[in-house]
CSV table of C-alpha atoms in Angstrom, one decimal:
chain,number,residue,atom,x,y,z
A,168,MET,CA,-32.0,-58.8,-43.5
A,169,THR,CA,-29.1,-56.6,-44.5
A,170,THR,CA,-25.5,-57.8,-44.3
A,171,VAL,CA,-24.9,-55.5,-41.3
A,172,GLN,CA,-28.0,-56.8,-39.5
A,173,HIS,CA,-26.9,-60.3,-40.2
A,174,MET,CA,-23.4,-59.7,-38.8
A,175,LEU,CA,-24.9,-58.1,-35.6
A,176,PHE,CA,-27.3,-61.1,-35.2
A,177,VAL,CA,-24.5,-63.6,-35.5
A,178,LEU,CA,-22.4,-61.6,-32.9
A,179,LEU,CA,-25.3,-61.5,-30.5
A,180,LEU,CA,-25.9,-65.2,-31.0
A,181,GLN,CA,-22.3,-65.9,-30.4
A,182,PHE,CA,-22.3,-63.9,-27.1
A,183,ALA,CA,-25.4,-65.8,-26.0
A,184,CYS,CA,-23.6,-69.1,-26.8
A,185,LEU,CA,-20.5,-68.2,-24.8
A,186,GLU,CA,-22.4,-68.9,-21.6
A,187,SER,CA,-23.2,-72.5,-22.8
A,188,PHE,CA,-19.5,-73.4,-23.2
A,189,ASP,CA,-18.2,-75.9,-20.7
A,190,ALA,CA,-15.8,-74.5,-18.1
A,191,LYS,CA,-12.6,-75.8,-19.6
A,192,GLN,CA,-13.4,-74.5,-23.1
A,193,SER,CA,-14.3,-71.1,-21.6
A,194,ILE,CA,-11.0,-71.0,-19.6
A,195,ARG,CA,-9.0,-71.9,-22.7
A,196,SER,CA,-10.7,-69.2,-24.7
A,197,MET,CA,-10.0,-66.6,-22.0
A,198,LYS,CA,-6.4,-67.5,-21.8
A,199,HIS,CA,-6.0,-67.3,-25.5
A,200,THR,CA,-7.7,-64.0,-26.0
A,201,ASN,CA,-6.2,-62.3,-22.9
A,202,GLY,CA,-2.8,-62.7,-24.6
A,203,SER,CA,-3.8,-60.8,-27.7
A,204,HIS,CA,-6.3,-58.3,-26.5
A,205,PRO,CA,-6.2,-55.7,-23.6
A,206,CYS,CA,-8.4,-56.1,-20.6
A,207,PRO,CA,-8.6,-53.7,-17.7
A,208,GLN,CA,-6.4,-54.5,-14.7
A,209,PRO,CA,-7.7,-52.4,-11.8
A,210,THR,CA,-5.9,-51.9,-8.5
A,211,VAL,CA,-9.1,-52.5,-6.6
A,212,GLY,CA,-11.5,-55.1,-7.9
A,213,ASN,CA,-11.2,-57.4,-10.9
A,214,CYS,CA,-12.2,-57.5,-14.5
A,215,SER,CA,-12.7,-60.1,-17.2
A,216,CYS,CA,-13.1,-59.9,-20.9
A,217,GLU,CA,-14.9,-62.2,-23.3
A,218,TRP,CA,-14.0,-61.6,-27.0
A,219,THR,CA,-15.9,-62.5,-30.1
A,220,GLY,CA,-14.0,-61.3,-33.1
A,221,PRO,CA,-13.3,-57.6,-32.6
A,222,TYR,CA,-16.1,-57.2,-30.0
A,223,VAL,CA,-15.9,-57.7,-26.3
A,224,LYS,CA,-18.0,-58.1,-23.2
A,225,VAL,CA,-16.3,-56.4,-20.2
A,226,THR,CA,-17.3,-57.4,-16.6
A,227,CYS,CA,-15.7,-55.8,-13.6
A,228,VAL,CA,-16.6,-56.4,-9.9
A,229,GLY,CA,-15.7,-54.4,-6.8
A,230,LEU,CA,-14.2,-51.3,-8.5
A,231,ASP,CA,-13.6,-48.1,-6.6
A,232,THR,CA,-13.1,-46.1,-9.7
A,233,VAL,CA,-13.6,-46.6,-13.5
A,234,PRO,CA,-10.8,-48.7,-14.9
A,235,GLU,CA,-8.3,-47.7,-17.5
A,236,LYS,CA,-7.8,-49.4,-20.9
A,237,VAL,CA,-11.4,-50.6,-21.4
A,238,PRO,CA,-11.6,-51.7,-25.0
A,239,GLU,CA,-13.6,-49.3,-27.1
A,240,SER,CA,-15.1,-52.2,-29.1
A,241,ALA,CA,-17.1,-53.2,-26.0
A,242,LEU,CA,-20.7,-54.2,-26.7
A,243,TYR,CA,-21.4,-54.9,-23.0
A,244,ILE,CA,-19.9,-53.2,-20.0
A,245,THR,CA,-20.6,-54.1,-16.4
A,246,PHE,CA,-19.1,-52.3,-13.4
A,247,PHE,CA,-20.9,-54.0,-10.7
A,248,ASN,CA,-21.0,-54.2,-6.9
A,249,GLY,CA,-18.3,-51.6,-6.2
A,250,THR,CA,-17.8,-48.2,-4.6
A,251,ILE,CA,-17.5,-46.0,-7.7
A,252,LYS,CA,-18.7,-42.5,-6.7
A,253,GLU,CA,-18.1,-40.6,-9.9
A,254,ILE,CA,-18.1,-41.4,-13.6
A,255,PRO,CA,-16.0,-39.0,-15.7
A,256,GLN,CA,-18.4,-37.0,-17.8
A,257,ASN,CA,-17.3,-38.3,-21.2
A,258,PHE,CA,-16.0,-41.7,-20.2
A,259,PHE,CA,-18.6,-43.8,-22.1
A,260,LEU,CA,-18.8,-41.6,-25.3
A,261,SER,CA,-15.9,-43.4,-27.0
A,262,PHE,CA,-17.9,-46.7,-26.9
A,263,LYS,CA,-19.7,-46.4,-30.2
A,264,ASN,CA,-21.1,-49.9,-30.2
A,265,LEU,CA,-22.1,-50.2,-26.6
A,266,ILE,CA,-25.5,-52.0,-26.3
A,267,THR,CA,-25.7,-52.7,-22.5
A,268,LEU,CA,-24.3,-50.7,-19.7
A,269,ASN,CA,-24.7,-52.1,-16.2
A,270,LEU,CA,-23.5,-49.9,-13.3
A,271,LYS,CA,-25.6,-51.5,-10.5
A,272,GLU,CA,-24.7,-51.4,-6.8
A,273,ASN,CA,-22.1,-48.6,-6.7
A,274,LYS,CA,-22.3,-45.1,-5.1
A,275,ILE,CA,-22.5,-43.0,-8.3
A,276,SER,CA,-24.0,-39.6,-7.7
A,277,ASN,CA,-22.9,-37.4,-10.7
A,278,LYS,CA,-24.3,-36.8,-14.1
A,279,PHE,CA,-22.4,-38.2,-17.1
A,280,LYS,CA,-22.9,-38.6,-20.8
A,281,LEU,CA,-24.1,-41.8,-22.4
A,282,PRO,CA,-23.5,-43.2,-26.0
A,283,LYS,CA,-26.5,-43.1,-28.3
A,284,SER,CA,-26.0,-46.8,-29.2
A,285,LEU,CA,-27.4,-48.0,-25.8
A,286,PHE,CA,-30.3,-50.4,-25.7
A,287,ASN,CA,-30.2,-51.4,-22.0
A,288,LEU,CA,-29.1,-49.2,-19.1
A,289,PHE,CA,-29.0,-50.4,-15.5
A,290,LEU,CA,-28.3,-47.8,-12.8
A,291,ASP,CA,-30.0,-49.5,-9.8
A,292,ASN,CA,-28.6,-49.1,-6.3
A,293,ASN,CA,-26.6,-45.9,-6.7
A,294,CYS,CA,-26.9,-42.4,-5.2
A,295,LEU,CA,-28.6,-40.6,-8.1
A,296,ASN,CA,-31.2,-37.9,-7.5
A,297,ALA,CA,-33.9,-36.4,-9.7
A,298,SER,CA,-32.0,-33.3,-10.7
A,299,THR,CA,-28.9,-35.4,-11.6
A,300,ILE,CA,-30.7,-37.8,-14.0
A,301,PHE,CA,-32.6,-34.9,-15.7
A,302,GLY,CA,-31.1,-34.6,-19.2
A,303,MET,CA,-28.9,-37.7,-18.8
A,304,PHE,CA,-31.0,-39.7,-21.2
A,305,ASP,CA,-31.4,-37.1,-24.0
A,306,GLY,CA,-30.7,-38.5,-27.4
A,307,LEU,CA,-30.9,-42.2,-26.3
A,308,THR,CA,-33.5,-43.0,-29.0
A,309,ARG,CA,-32.5,-46.7,-29.1
A,310,LEU,CA,-32.9,-47.3,-25.4
A,311,ARG,CA,-35.3,-50.1,-24.6
A,312,ALA,CA,-34.8,-50.8,-20.9
A,313,LEU,CA,-34.0,-48.2,-18.2
A,314,HIS,CA,-33.6,-49.4,-14.6
A,315,LEU,CA,-33.3,-46.7,-11.8
A,316,SER,CA,-34.5,-48.6,-8.7
A,317,TRP,CA,-33.0,-48.0,-5.3
A,318,ASN,CA,-31.7,-44.5,-6.0
A,319,PRO,CA,-32.7,-41.6,-3.7
A,320,LEU,CA,-34.5,-39.8,-6.5
A,321,GLY,CA,-36.5,-37.7,-4.0
A,322,GLU,CA,-40.0,-36.5,-3.7
A,323,LYS,CA,-40.7,-36.3,-7.5
A,324,LEU,CA,-39.0,-36.4,-10.8
A,325,VAL,CA,-38.4,-33.4,-13.1
A,326,PRO,CA,-41.1,-33.2,-15.8
A,327,GLY,CA,-39.6,-34.3,-19.1
A,328,THR,CA,-36.9,-36.6,-17.6
A,329,PHE,CA,-38.0,-39.3,-20.0
A,330,SER,CA,-39.2,-37.3,-23.0
A,331,SER,CA,-36.3,-38.3,-25.2
A,332,VAL,CA,-36.5,-42.1,-24.6
A,333,LYS,CA,-39.7,-42.7,-26.5
A,334,ASN,CA,-38.7,-46.3,-27.4
A,335,VAL,CA,-38.2,-47.5,-23.8
A,336,ILE,CA,-40.4,-50.5,-23.2
A,337,GLU,CA,-39.4,-51.2,-19.6
A,338,LEU,CA,-38.9,-48.5,-16.8
A,339,THR,CA,-38.3,-49.4,-13.2
A,340,LEU,CA,-38.4,-46.8,-10.3
A,341,ALA,CA,-38.7,-49.1,-7.3
A,342,ASN,CA,-37.7,-47.9,-3.8
A,343,CYS,CA,-36.7,-44.4,-5.0
A,344,LEU,CA,-38.3,-42.4,-2.2
A,345,LEU,CA,-40.8,-40.9,-4.6
A,346,GLU,CA,-43.8,-39.2,-3.0
A,347,ASP,CA,-45.6,-37.7,-5.9
A,348,VAL,CA,-46.4,-38.8,-9.5
A,349,GLY,CA,-46.5,-35.3,-11.0
A,350,GLU,CA,-48.2,-34.4,-14.2
A,351,ASN,CA,-46.0,-34.9,-17.3
A,352,MET,CA,-43.5,-37.0,-15.3
A,353,PHE,CA,-43.8,-39.8,-17.9
A,354,LEU,CA,-44.4,-37.7,-21.0
A,355,GLY,CA,-43.0,-39.2,-24.1
A,356,LEU,CA,-43.1,-42.9,-23.2
A,357,THR,CA,-45.1,-43.9,-26.1
A,358,ASN,CA,-43.8,-47.5,-26.5
A,359,LEU,CA,-43.9,-48.6,-22.9
A,360,ARG,CA,-44.9,-52.1,-21.9
A,361,THR,CA,-43.9,-52.2,-18.2
A,362,LEU,CA,-43.7,-49.4,-15.6
A,363,LYS,CA,-42.7,-50.4,-12.1
A,364,ILE,CA,-43.0,-47.8,-9.3
A,365,PHE,CA,-43.3,-50.0,-6.2
A,366,GLY,CA,-41.9,-49.5,-2.7
A,367,ASN,CA,-42.1,-45.7,-2.8
A,368,LYS,CA,-44.0,-43.2,-0.6
A,369,ILE,CA,-46.8,-42.2,-3.0
A,370,ARG,CA,-50.0,-41.3,-1.2
A,371,THR,CA,-52.2,-39.9,-3.9
A,372,LEU,CA,-52.5,-40.5,-7.6
A,373,LYS,CA,-53.5,-37.2,-9.1
A,374,ARG,CA,-55.6,-36.6,-12.2
A,375,GLY,CA,-53.5,-37.1,-15.3
A,376,ALA,CA,-50.6,-38.6,-13.4
A,377,PHE,CA,-49.8,-41.0,-16.1
A,378,ARG,CA,-50.8,-38.9,-19.1
A,379,GLY,CA,-48.5,-39.5,-22.1
A,380,ILE,CA,-47.9,-43.2,-21.4
A,381,SER,CA,-48.9,-45.7,-24.0
A,382,CYS,CA,-47.8,-49.0,-25.4
A,383,PRO,CA,-47.1,-49.4,-29.2
A,384,LYS,CA,-50.0,-48.2,-31.3
A,385,GLY,CA,-52.7,-50.8,-31.8
A,386,GLU,CA,-51.5,-53.0,-28.8
A,387,THR,CA,-53.0,-53.5,-25.4
A,388,SER,CA,-50.1,-54.8,-23.3
A,389,LEU,CA,-49.1,-52.1,-20.8
A,390,THR,CA,-48.3,-53.3,-17.3
A,391,LEU,CA,-48.4,-50.7,-14.5
A,392,LYS,CA,-47.1,-51.8,-11.1
A,393,LEU,CA,-47.7,-49.5,-8.1
A,394,VAL,CA,-47.3,-52.1,-5.4
A,395,ASP,CA,-46.2,-51.4,-1.8
A,396,ASN,CA,-46.7,-47.6,-1.8
A,397,LEU,CA,-48.9,-45.6,0.6
A,398,ILE,CA,-51.7,-44.9,-1.8
A,399,SER,CA,-54.9,-44.1,-0.1
A,400,HIS,CA,-56.6,-41.9,-2.7
A,401,ILE,CA,-56.8,-42.1,-6.5
A,402,GLU,CA,-58.4,-39.0,-8.1
A,403,ASP,CA,-60.9,-39.5,-10.9
A,404,GLY,CA,-58.9,-39.3,-14.2
A,405,ALA,CA,-55.6,-40.5,-12.7
A,406,PHE,CA,-55.2,-42.9,-15.6
A,407,GLU,CA,-56.7,-40.7,-18.3
A,408,GLY,CA,-54.6,-40.4,-21.4
A,409,VAL,CA,-53.0,-43.8,-20.8
A,410,HIS,CA,-53.4,-46.0,-23.8
A,411,GLY,CA,-53.2,-49.8,-23.8
A,412,LEU,CA,-53.3,-50.4,-20.0
A,413,PHE,CA,-53.8,-54.1,-19.6
A,414,ARG,CA,-52.3,-55.1,-16.2
A,415,LEU,CA,-52.6,-52.9,-13.1
A,416,SER,CA,-51.2,-53.8,-9.7
A,417,LEU,CA,-52.1,-51.7,-6.7
A,418,ASP,CA,-51.3,-54.4,-4.0
A,419,GLY,CA,-50.0,-53.4,-0.6
A,420,ASN,CA,-51.4,-49.9,-0.5
A,421,GLN,CA,-54.0,-48.2,1.8
A,422,LEU,CA,-57.0,-47.9,-0.5
A,423,SER,CA,-60.4,-48.1,1.2
A,424,SER,CA,-62.6,-48.3,-1.9
A,425,PHE,CA,-62.3,-49.6,-5.4
A,426,PRO,CA,-60.6,-47.0,-7.7
A,427,ASN,CA,-62.4,-45.3,-10.7
A,428,LEU,CA,-61.1,-47.1,-13.8
A,429,THR,CA,-63.5,-45.7,-16.3
A,430,GLY,CA,-62.1,-46.0,-19.8
A,431,PHE,CA,-60.5,-49.4,-19.5
A,432,PRO,CA,-63.1,-52.0,-20.5
A,433,LYS,CA,-60.7,-54.9,-20.6
A,434,PHE,CA,-57.9,-56.0,-18.3
A,435,SER,CA,-55.8,-59.1,-18.1
A,436,ASP,CA,-54.8,-58.6,-14.4
A,437,LEU,CA,-56.3,-56.2,-11.9
A,438,THR,CA,-54.8,-56.8,-8.4
A,439,LEU,CA,-55.7,-54.8,-5.3
A,440,SER,CA,-54.6,-57.3,-2.6
A,441,GLN,CA,-53.6,-56.2,0.8
A,442,ASN,CA,-55.3,-52.9,1.0
A,443,ASN,CA,-58.1,-51.6,3.3
A,444,ILE,CA,-60.9,-51.9,0.8
A,445,VAL,CA,-64.3,-52.0,2.5
A,446,ASP,CA,-66.5,-51.0,-0.4
A,447,ALA,CA,-66.0,-52.5,-3.8
A,448,SER,CA,-69.3,-51.2,-5.3
A,449,SER,CA,-67.7,-48.7,-7.7
A,450,LEU,CA,-66.6,-51.7,-9.7
A,451,THR,CA,-70.2,-52.0,-11.0
A,452,HIS,CA,-69.9,-48.5,-12.6
A,453,SER,CA,-66.3,-48.7,-13.7
A,454,GLY,CA,-67.1,-49.8,-17.3
A,455,ILE,CA,-64.9,-52.8,-17.0
A,456,LYS,CA,-66.4,-55.7,-19.0
A,457,GLN,CA,-63.7,-58.4,-18.9
A,458,LEU,CA,-61.0,-59.5,-16.5
A,459,GLU,CA,-58.7,-62.5,-16.6
A,460,ASN,CA,-57.7,-62.1,-13.0
A,461,LEU,CA,-59.3,-59.9,-10.3
A,462,LEU,CA,-57.5,-60.2,-7.0
A,463,LEU,CA,-59.2,-58.5,-4.0
A,464,ASN,CA,-57.9,-60.8,-1.3
A,465,ASN,CA,-56.6,-59.5,2.1
A,466,ASN,CA,-59.0,-56.5,2.3
A,467,GLN,CA,-61.9,-55.6,4.6
A,468,ILE,CA,-64.8,-56.4,2.3
A,469,SER,CA,-67.8,-57.6,4.3
A,470,VAL,CA,-70.6,-57.3,1.8
A,471,ILE,CA,-70.9,-58.5,-1.8
A,472,PRO,CA,-73.6,-56.4,-3.6
A,473,GLU,CA,-75.7,-58.7,-5.7
A,474,ASP,CA,-75.0,-56.8,-8.9
A,475,LEU,CA,-71.3,-56.3,-8.3
A,476,PHE,CA,-70.1,-58.8,-10.9
A,477,LYS,CA,-73.2,-59.0,-13.1
A,478,HIS,CA,-71.8,-57.3,-16.1
A,479,ILE,CA,-68.2,-58.4,-15.9
A,480,ILE,CA,-66.7,-61.6,-17.4
A,481,ILE,CA,-64.0,-62.9,-15.0
A,482,ARG,CA,-61.8,-66.0,-15.3
A,483,THR,CA,-60.2,-65.9,-11.8
A,484,LEU,CA,-61.6,-64.1,-8.7
A,485,ASP,CA,-59.9,-64.0,-5.4
A,486,LEU,CA,-62.0,-62.7,-2.4
A,487,SER,CA,-60.1,-64.7,0.2
A,488,SER,CA,-59.0,-63.2,3.6
A,489,ASN,CA,-61.8,-60.6,3.8
A,490,ARG,CA,-64.8,-60.3,6.2
A,491,ILE,CA,-67.5,-61.6,3.9
A,492,LYS,CA,-70.5,-62.9,5.8
A,493,GLU,CA,-73.0,-63.8,3.1
A,494,ILE,CA,-72.7,-65.1,-0.4
A,495,PRO,CA,-75.7,-63.8,-2.5
A,496,PRO,CA,-77.5,-66.0,-5.0
A,497,ARG,CA,-76.0,-66.2,-8.5
A,498,PHE,CA,-73.6,-63.3,-7.6
A,499,LEU,CA,-71.3,-64.1,-10.6
A,500,GLU,CA,-73.9,-65.0,-13.2
A,501,ASN,CA,-73.8,-62.7,-16.2
A,502,PRO,CA,-77.3,-62.2,-17.7
A,503,LYS,CA,-75.9,-61.4,-21.2
A,504,THR,CA,-72.8,-63.6,-21.6
A,505,PRO,CA,-72.0,-67.0,-20.2
A,506,GLN,CA,-69.6,-66.6,-17.3
A,507,ILE,CA,-66.1,-68.1,-18.0
A,508,ILE,CA,-64.8,-68.1,-14.4
A,509,ASN,CA,-62.5,-71.1,-13.6
A,510,ASN,CA,-61.2,-70.2,-10.2
A,511,LEU,CA,-63.0,-68.7,-7.2
A,512,TYR,CA,-61.3,-68.2,-3.9
A,513,LEU,CA,-63.4,-67.4,-0.7
A,514,TYR,CA,-61.4,-69.0,2.1
A,515,ASP,CA,-60.5,-67.2,5.3
A,516,ASN,CA,-63.7,-65.2,5.5
A,517,GLU,CA,-66.5,-65.0,8.1
A,518,ILE,CA,-69.2,-66.6,6.0
A,519,GLU,CA,-72.4,-67.3,7.9
A,520,PHE,CA,-75.0,-67.5,5.0
A,521,VAL,CA,-74.7,-69.3,1.7
A,522,HIS,CA,-77.7,-69.4,-0.7
A,523,SER,CA,-78.4,-72.7,-2.5
A,524,GLU,CA,-77.8,-70.9,-5.8
A,525,SER,CA,-74.8,-68.8,-4.8
A,526,PHE,CA,-72.6,-70.6,-7.3
A,527,ALA,CA,-75.2,-71.2,-10.0
A,528,GLY,CA,-74.5,-70.2,-13.5
A,529,LEU,CA,-70.8,-71.0,-13.4
A,530,PRO,CA,-70.4,-74.0,-15.8
A,531,ASN,CA,-66.6,-73.7,-16.1
A,532,LEU,CA,-65.7,-73.4,-12.4
A,533,LYS,CA,-62.8,-75.7,-11.6
A,534,THR,CA,-61.5,-74.4,-8.3
A,535,LEU,CA,-64.5,-74.5,-5.9
A,536,PRO,CA,-64.7,-72.6,-2.6
A,537,PRO,CA,-63.4,-74.8,0.2
A,538,PRO,CA,-65.9,-76.8,2.3
A,539,ILE,CA,-67.8,-74.5,4.7
A,540,THR,CA,-66.8,-75.3,8.3
A,541,ASN,CA,-68.6,-72.4,10.0
A,542,ILE,CA,-71.6,-74.1,11.8
A,543,LYS,CA,-73.8,-71.0,11.3
A,544,ALA,CA,-73.3,-71.2,7.6
A,545,LEU,CA,-74.0,-74.9,7.5
A,546,MET,CA,-77.3,-74.4,9.3
A,547,ARG,CA,-78.4,-71.5,7.1
A,548,ILE,CA,-77.8,-72.8,3.6
A,549,LEU,CA,-81.2,-72.5,1.9
């Protein structure tokens, strides 16, 4: 570790420790430093400054405009829960050491320049649109977290919006009125670990929609959350070109069948709860070989094909709140590899027929299906 890296580590550690001071000590520190260092004094809202040596954390709440006399040595700046409508274009460029910028819950609608030192950028709950943010992130090669949720971005983003932020590991686009995930929208995100696009109006995932997304080379840790959209159709190849996909959440959509996930043999979590899935048979041909958690609860599944899970290793399977009437024999037994399933959920179905060997071949099962109370099922267990 170089001397500079060590100093930065110490500073970050000291900032983290500030929050662990008792209240009296914190107040004494604030009173002492406020006398020797400037801190913004806005007409509307209030600001506080926490100093560690020459560096400062600036937190302002309830502002109606950006404040004057913000110390240029700031590592962290928060202008939160205000009514700021416009940021002067070059306002933040003088903050050469700025690591985190939090502008959540304002009314910002204009494009402005950002310092290249940024690691974390929070722009949630503002009035930004797709054309405004295009080009805003150019040159931010250090950026790791980018949060844009609750902005009226519009129907779709401009291709290349994120092409310069290749080191971003977390991107959130929740509740942004997005209707389309266009081709090349996420081009350049080659170190991504989490992408959240929930609460939008997306109806179709087109072929190549996520092309260009990948997690760090050699890793399999990418989480893609598409929860609470209006997705009813996923084109074949929608996830082609995506490398390292490990967790996929499609809960709360309008899918009627299991999506084609060819090319992803191993998942940690695959969740499709609260859809309209009637037919899950395409899972058999998906190429998926192993799943930690497969959640298909709250759908419209009425039939479990006997070979549906024959070639998949699963640890947790949730089929609760469907319309399943019959449990086929050995429906989870894998003929080649011992099944590792620990948890199986089948409650709130319409089960009428259970075979005597329905749950055979499951030596590790810990959470058993609840007792069958349907009289028809009790009478027809073989």
